[in-house]
XYZ file of C-alpha atoms in Angstrom:
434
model
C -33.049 -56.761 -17.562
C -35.911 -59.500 -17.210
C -39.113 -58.362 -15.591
C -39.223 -59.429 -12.410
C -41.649 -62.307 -11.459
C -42.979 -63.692 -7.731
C -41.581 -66.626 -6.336
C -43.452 -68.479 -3.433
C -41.715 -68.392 -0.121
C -43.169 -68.860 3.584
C -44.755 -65.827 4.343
C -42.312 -64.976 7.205
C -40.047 -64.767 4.016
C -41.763 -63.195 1.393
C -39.507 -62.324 -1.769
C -40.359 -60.727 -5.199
C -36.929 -62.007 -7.495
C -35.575 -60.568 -10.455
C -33.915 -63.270 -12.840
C -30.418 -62.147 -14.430
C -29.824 -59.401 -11.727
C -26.521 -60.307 -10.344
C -24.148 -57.046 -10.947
C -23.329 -54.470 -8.139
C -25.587 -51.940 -8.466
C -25.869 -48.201 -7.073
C -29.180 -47.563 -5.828
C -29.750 -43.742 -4.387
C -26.404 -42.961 -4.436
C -25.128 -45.743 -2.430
C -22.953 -48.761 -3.795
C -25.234 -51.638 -3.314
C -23.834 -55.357 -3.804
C -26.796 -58.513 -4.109
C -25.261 -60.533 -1.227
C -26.489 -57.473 0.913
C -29.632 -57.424 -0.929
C -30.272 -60.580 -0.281
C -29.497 -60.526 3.145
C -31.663 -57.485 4.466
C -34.855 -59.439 2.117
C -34.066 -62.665 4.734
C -34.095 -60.568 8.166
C -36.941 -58.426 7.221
C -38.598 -60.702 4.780
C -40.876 -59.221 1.806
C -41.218 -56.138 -0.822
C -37.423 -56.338 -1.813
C -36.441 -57.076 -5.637
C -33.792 -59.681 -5.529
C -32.415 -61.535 -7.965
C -33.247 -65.067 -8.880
C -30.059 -66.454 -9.866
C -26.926 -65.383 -8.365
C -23.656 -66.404 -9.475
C -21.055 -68.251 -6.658
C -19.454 -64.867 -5.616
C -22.438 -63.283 -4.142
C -23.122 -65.582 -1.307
C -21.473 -64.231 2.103
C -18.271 -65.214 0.342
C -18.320 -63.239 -2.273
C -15.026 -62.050 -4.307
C -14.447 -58.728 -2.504
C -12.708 -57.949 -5.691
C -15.770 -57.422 -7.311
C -16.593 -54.323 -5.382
C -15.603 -50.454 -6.293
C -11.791 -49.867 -6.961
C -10.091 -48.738 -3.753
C -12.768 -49.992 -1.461
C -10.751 -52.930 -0.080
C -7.126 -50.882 -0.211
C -9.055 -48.283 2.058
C -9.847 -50.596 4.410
C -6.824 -52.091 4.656
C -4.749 -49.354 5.636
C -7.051 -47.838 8.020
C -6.523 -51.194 9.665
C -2.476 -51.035 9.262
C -3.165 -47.087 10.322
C -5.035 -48.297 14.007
C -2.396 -48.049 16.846
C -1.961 -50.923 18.449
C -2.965 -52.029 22.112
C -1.730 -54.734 24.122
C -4.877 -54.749 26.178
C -6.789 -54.514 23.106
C -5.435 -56.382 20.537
C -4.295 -59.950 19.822
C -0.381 -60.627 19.554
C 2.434 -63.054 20.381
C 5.093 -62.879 22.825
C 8.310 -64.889 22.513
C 9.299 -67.031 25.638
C 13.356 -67.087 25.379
C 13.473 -69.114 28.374
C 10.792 -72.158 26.262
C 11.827 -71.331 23.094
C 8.274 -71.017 22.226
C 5.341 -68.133 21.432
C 1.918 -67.386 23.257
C -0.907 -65.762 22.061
C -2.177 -63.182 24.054
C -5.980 -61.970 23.467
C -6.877 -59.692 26.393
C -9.847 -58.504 24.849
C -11.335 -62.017 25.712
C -11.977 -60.855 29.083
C -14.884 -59.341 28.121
C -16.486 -62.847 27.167
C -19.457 -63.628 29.582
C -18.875 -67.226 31.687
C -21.127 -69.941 31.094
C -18.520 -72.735 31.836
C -17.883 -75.103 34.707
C -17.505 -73.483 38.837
C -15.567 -74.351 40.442
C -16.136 -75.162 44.469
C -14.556 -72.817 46.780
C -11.470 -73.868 48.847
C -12.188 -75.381 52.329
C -10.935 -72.911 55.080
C -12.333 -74.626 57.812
C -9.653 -77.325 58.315
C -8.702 -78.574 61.557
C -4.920 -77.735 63.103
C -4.114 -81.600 64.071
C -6.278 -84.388 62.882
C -4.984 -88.204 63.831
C -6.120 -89.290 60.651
C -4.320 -87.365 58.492
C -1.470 -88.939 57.122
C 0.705 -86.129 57.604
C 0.079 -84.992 60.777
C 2.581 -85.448 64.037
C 2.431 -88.342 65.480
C -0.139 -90.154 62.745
C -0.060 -93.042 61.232
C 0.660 -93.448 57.326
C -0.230 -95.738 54.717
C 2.453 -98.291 55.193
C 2.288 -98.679 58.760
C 5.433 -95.773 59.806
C 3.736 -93.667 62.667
C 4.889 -89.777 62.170
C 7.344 -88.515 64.930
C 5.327 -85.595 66.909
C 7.506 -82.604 64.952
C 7.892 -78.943 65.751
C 9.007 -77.473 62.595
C 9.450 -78.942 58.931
C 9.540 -82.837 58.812
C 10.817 -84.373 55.842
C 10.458 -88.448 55.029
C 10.063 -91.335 51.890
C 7.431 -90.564 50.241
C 5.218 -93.896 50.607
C 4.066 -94.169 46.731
C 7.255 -92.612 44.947
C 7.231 -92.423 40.586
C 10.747 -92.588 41.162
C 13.097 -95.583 42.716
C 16.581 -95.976 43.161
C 16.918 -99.184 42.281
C 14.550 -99.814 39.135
C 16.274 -102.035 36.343
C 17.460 -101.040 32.831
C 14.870 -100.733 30.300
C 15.265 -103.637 27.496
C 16.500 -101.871 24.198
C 13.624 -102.483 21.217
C 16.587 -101.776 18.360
C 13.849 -99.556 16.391
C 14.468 -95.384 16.757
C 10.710 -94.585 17.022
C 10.826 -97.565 19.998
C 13.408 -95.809 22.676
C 13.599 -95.966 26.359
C 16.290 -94.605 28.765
C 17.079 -95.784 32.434
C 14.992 -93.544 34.911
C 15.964 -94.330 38.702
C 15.724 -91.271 41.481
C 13.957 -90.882 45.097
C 11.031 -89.149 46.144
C 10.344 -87.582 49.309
C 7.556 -85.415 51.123
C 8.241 -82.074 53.196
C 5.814 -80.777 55.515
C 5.913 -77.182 55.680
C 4.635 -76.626 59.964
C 3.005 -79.233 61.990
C -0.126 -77.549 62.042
C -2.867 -78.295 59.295
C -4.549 -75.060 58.951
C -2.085 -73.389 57.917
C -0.106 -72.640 54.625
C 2.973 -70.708 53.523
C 1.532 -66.731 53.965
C -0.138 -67.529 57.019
C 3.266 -69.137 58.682
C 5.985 -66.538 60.619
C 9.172 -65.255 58.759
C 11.163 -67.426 60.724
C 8.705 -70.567 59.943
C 9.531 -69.750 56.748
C 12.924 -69.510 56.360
C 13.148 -72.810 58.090
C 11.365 -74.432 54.702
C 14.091 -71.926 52.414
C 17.081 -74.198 54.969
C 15.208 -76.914 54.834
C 14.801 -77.036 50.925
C 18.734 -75.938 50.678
C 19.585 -79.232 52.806
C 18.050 -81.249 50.786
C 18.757 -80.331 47.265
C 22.486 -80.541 48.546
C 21.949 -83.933 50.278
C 20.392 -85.178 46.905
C 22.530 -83.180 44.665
C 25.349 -85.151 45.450
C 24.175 -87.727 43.689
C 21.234 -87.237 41.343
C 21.358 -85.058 38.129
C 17.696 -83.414 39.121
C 16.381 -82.043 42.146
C 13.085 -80.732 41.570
C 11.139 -79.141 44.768
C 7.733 -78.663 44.066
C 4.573 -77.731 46.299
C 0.922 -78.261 44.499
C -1.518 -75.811 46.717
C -5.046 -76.767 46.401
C -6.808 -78.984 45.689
C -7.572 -77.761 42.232
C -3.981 -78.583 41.441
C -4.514 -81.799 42.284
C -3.494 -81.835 46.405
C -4.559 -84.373 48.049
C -4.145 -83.347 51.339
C -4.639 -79.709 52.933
C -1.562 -79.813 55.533
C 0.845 -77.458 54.127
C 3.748 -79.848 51.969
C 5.718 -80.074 49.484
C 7.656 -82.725 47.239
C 11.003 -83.390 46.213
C 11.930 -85.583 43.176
C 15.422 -86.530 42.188
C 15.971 -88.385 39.010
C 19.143 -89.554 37.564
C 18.264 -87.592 34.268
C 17.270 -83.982 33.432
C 13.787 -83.729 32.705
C 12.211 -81.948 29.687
C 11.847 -78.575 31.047
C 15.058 -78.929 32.643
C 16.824 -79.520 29.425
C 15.160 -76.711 27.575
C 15.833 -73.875 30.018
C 19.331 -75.533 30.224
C 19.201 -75.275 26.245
C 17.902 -71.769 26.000
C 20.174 -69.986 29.008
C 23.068 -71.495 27.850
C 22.630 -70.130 23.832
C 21.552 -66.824 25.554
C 24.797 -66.278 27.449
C 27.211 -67.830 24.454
C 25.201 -64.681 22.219
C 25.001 -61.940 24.718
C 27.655 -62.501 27.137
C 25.161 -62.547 30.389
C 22.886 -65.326 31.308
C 19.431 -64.531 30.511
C 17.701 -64.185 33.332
C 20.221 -62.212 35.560
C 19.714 -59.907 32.204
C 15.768 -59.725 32.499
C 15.755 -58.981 36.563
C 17.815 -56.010 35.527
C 15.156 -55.128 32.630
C 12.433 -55.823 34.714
C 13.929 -53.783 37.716
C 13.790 -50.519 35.308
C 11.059 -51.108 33.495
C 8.759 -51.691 36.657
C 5.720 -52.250 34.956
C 5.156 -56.378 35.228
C 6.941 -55.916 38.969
C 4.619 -57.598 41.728
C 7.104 -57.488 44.530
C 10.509 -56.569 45.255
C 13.463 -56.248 47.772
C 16.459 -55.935 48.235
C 17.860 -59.371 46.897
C 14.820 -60.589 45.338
C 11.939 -59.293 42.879
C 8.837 -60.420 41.748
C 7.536 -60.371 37.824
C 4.562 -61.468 35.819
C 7.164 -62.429 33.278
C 6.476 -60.749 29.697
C 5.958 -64.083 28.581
C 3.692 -65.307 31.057
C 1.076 -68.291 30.284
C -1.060 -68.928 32.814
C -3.225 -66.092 34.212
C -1.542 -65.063 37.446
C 1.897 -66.611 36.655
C 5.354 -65.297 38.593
C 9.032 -65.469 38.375
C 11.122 -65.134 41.504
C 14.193 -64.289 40.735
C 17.571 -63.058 42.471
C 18.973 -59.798 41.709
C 22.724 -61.130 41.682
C 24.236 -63.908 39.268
C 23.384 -67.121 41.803
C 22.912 -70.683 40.010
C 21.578 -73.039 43.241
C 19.670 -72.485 46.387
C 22.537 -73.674 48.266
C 24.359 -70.543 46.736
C 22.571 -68.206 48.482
C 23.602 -66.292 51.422
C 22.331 -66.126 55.054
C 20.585 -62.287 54.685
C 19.595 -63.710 50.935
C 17.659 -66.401 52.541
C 16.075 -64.073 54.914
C 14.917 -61.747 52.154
C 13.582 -64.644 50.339
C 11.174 -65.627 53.129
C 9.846 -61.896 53.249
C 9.344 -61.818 49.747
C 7.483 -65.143 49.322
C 5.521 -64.688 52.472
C 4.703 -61.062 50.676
C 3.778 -62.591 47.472
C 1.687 -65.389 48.721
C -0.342 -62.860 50.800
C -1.005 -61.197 47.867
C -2.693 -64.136 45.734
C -4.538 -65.326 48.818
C -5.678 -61.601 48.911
C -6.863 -61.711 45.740
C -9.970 -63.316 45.837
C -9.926 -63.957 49.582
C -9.150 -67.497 49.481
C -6.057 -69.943 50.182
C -5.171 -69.335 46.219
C -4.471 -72.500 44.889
C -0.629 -72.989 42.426
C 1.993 -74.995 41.341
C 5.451 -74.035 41.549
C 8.755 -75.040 41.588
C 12.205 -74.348 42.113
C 14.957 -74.539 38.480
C 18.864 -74.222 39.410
C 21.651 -75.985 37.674
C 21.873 -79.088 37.563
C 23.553 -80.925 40.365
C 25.305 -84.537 40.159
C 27.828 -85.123 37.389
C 26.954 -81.488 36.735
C 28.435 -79.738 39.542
C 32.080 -80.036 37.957
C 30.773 -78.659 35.254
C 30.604 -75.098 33.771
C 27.102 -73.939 34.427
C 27.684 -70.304 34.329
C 24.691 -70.039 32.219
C 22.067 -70.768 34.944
C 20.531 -68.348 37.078
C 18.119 -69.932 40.189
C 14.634 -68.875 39.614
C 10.958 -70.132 40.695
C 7.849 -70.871 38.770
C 4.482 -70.181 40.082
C 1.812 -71.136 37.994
C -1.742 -70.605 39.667
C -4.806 -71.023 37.330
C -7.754 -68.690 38.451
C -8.310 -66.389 35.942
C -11.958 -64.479 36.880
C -12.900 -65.196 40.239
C -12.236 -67.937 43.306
C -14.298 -70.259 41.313
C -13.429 -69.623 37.430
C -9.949 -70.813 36.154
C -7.986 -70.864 33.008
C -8.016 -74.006 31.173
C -5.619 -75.200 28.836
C -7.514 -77.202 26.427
C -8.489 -77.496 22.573
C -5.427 -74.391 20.909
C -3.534 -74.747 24.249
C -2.958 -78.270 23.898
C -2.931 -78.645 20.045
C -1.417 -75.439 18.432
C 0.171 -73.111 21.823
C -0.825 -71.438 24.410
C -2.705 -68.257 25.188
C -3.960 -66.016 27.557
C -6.936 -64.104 28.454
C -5.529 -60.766 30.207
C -2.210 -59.052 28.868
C 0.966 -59.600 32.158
C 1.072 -56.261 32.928
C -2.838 -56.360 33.413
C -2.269 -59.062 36.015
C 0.993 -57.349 37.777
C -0.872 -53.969 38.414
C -4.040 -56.157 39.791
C -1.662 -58.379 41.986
C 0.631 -54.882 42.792
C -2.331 -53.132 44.040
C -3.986 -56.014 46.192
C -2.862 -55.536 50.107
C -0.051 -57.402 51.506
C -1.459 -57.898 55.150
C -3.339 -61.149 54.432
C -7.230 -60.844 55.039
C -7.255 -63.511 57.459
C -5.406 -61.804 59.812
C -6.629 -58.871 59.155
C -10.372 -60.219 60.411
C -8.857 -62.278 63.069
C -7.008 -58.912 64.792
C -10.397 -56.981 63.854
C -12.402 -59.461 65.633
């Protein structure tokens, strides 16, 4: 071994070197490799022997195979000995109903927040305002004035992505080049004449006058469209414009992509396992309990096992049903308890008018309602995306967008925080208390 000589650092990093010293050595006993040497020498600087020239494995990279036999292979299996957590560790979880994986990494939770705030929601809006658009007996953009309604009130809507009478595409010839005919209507439903109100705040029978409502209409429109897709975006954070408590209602003359994959996926489901899917995971979910939010008698309530977004549901009926016009007269009752039940709970949350998207998925109507659609069971999506707090949210950037999604808290995490929140929503509660 060369003597060792001193090389001039900075003070702050003061080394003595040793030239040729690049073997894993055992100093007192204890299996010592140069990469740690030379380490420890950088954070505490001075009086350690180093060597002067190390080879290519010994920088934080090294070749662990360098190091005592059965170091690594001891490692290893403690790590394939560790019992797995969901709330704990990473993992994937299939979505049957996508087709696709997500990545679940609870243990992010634990992350502090240094990222954007959002503002909180605005609770102080007026019950009628003449200006807004959607109000009784206002004015809209194109000059119609709004008939002075009682209940739900349902019209054009006055900037629709979809017309009825939109011409053919011209063909291009070249496969990478396609486009397909894409005609529909569009309409806006208000939910209650009053502004300040939404959904969980309305009565039972308020609400099961939007669950008739909704039924009319995807019937009317069914009749001649392929699609009927009722959505509501809550909050502005989901990108409402307007606080008075609406929804939308698209119909296309095409299924849309998500409609053709769950259309896709149920149908392979039943042809395989002689039930359609999601009849088969209300009756999993009804014994296992544990991703259960809500439930009655015709209805429950899941964080589904699969579950994206943070506080994401499935609504589903407990018997095989395929369209909201389907359902019975005591089924639609039950449905407005259980939504008004479930909404109270995410507004209870965080004690704010929690913001979502969701939407209704049936069979598909038009040309499609001689058709065989056993497969299809009706269901609802609601995708909300606060994740911490009223003002920190799940986004769906960077790996969401360009490799799959994840999440930051395991579904049954979110189910028993959403299970144990109070189904009285705070709002009454401190107007009866004051």
């Amino acid at each position: 071994m060369a003597a060792p000589f001193a090389c001039h650092f900075p003070s702050s990093l003061a080394f003595v070197c040793v030239t040729q010293l690049y073997r894993p050595m055992v100093v007192g006993g204890s299996y010592i490799h140069p990469a740690d040497v030379v380490e420890s020498a950088r954070l505490i600087g001075g009086g350690l022997t180093v060597p002067r020239h190390l080879p290519p494995s010994t920088n934080r990279g090294w070749d662990r195979s360098r190091e005592r036999p059965g170091r690594r292979s001891k490692r290893s299996k403690m790590a394939s000995e560790a019992k797995f957590h969901p709330s704990e560790h990473q993992h994937l979880r299939y979505n049957p109903l996508r087709d696709d994986w997500v990545l679940v990494s609870a243990h992010r939770m634990r992350r502090p927040w240094q990222g954007q705030v959002e503002e909180p929601t605005q609770d102080d809006v007026p019950r009628h305002d003449p200006a807004n658009p959607l109000c009784p007996g206002a004015q809209r953009a194109n000059g119609k004035v709004n008939p002075d309604y009682e209940s739900t009130f349902v019209f054009d809507n006055d900037f629709p992505a979809l017309q009825p009478d939109a011409p053919e595409p011209d063909a291009d010839g070249h496969p990478l080049l396609r486009a397909a005919s894409a005609r529909g209507v569009c309409k806006v439903m208000c939910f209650h004449p009053w502004s300040d109100l939404t959904l969980p705040l309305m009565s039972l029978a308020e609400i099961r006058n939007v669950v008739d409502k909704w039924t009319e209409i995807a019937v009317e429109l069914g009749a001649s469209y392929s699609w009927v897709q009722i959505f509501e975006n809550k909050g502005a954070m989901m990108g409402c414009s307007n606080p008075h408590p609406h929804c939308q209602i698209w119909a296309s003359n095409f299924l849309p992509n998500e409609a053709t994959l769950e259309d896709r996926t149920q149908k392979q489901y039943l042809a395989k396992h002689g039930v359609p899917m999601l009849l088969d995971y209300a009756q999993l979910e009804a014994e296992r309990k544990e991703r259960i939010v809500v439930e009655n008698t015709d209805w429950l309530v899941v964080v589904p096992y699969w579950a994206t977004w943070p506080f994401q549901t499935l609504l589903l009926p407990r018997r095989h049903i395929s369209r909201l016009q389907d359902l019975q007269e005591s089924e639609r009752d039950s449905l407005a308890s259980i939504m008004k039940r479930l909404l109270s709970k995410y507004d209870n949350l965080f004690q704010i008018s929690f913001p979502y998207s969701m939407g209704w998925h049936g069979a598909p109507t038009g040309s499609y309602l001689d058709a065989d659609c056993s497969h299809w069971q009706l269901h609802a999506h609601y995708y909300p995306p606060l994740l911490r707090s009223a003002s920190v949210r799940k986004f769906m950037v960077g790996y969401e967008m360009l490799a799959q999604a994840q999440r930051d808290l395991t579904p049954e995490q979110a189910a028993e925080r959403l299970r144990n929140v109070p189904e009285e929503h705070y709002r009454l509660k401190e107007k009866d208390a004051s």
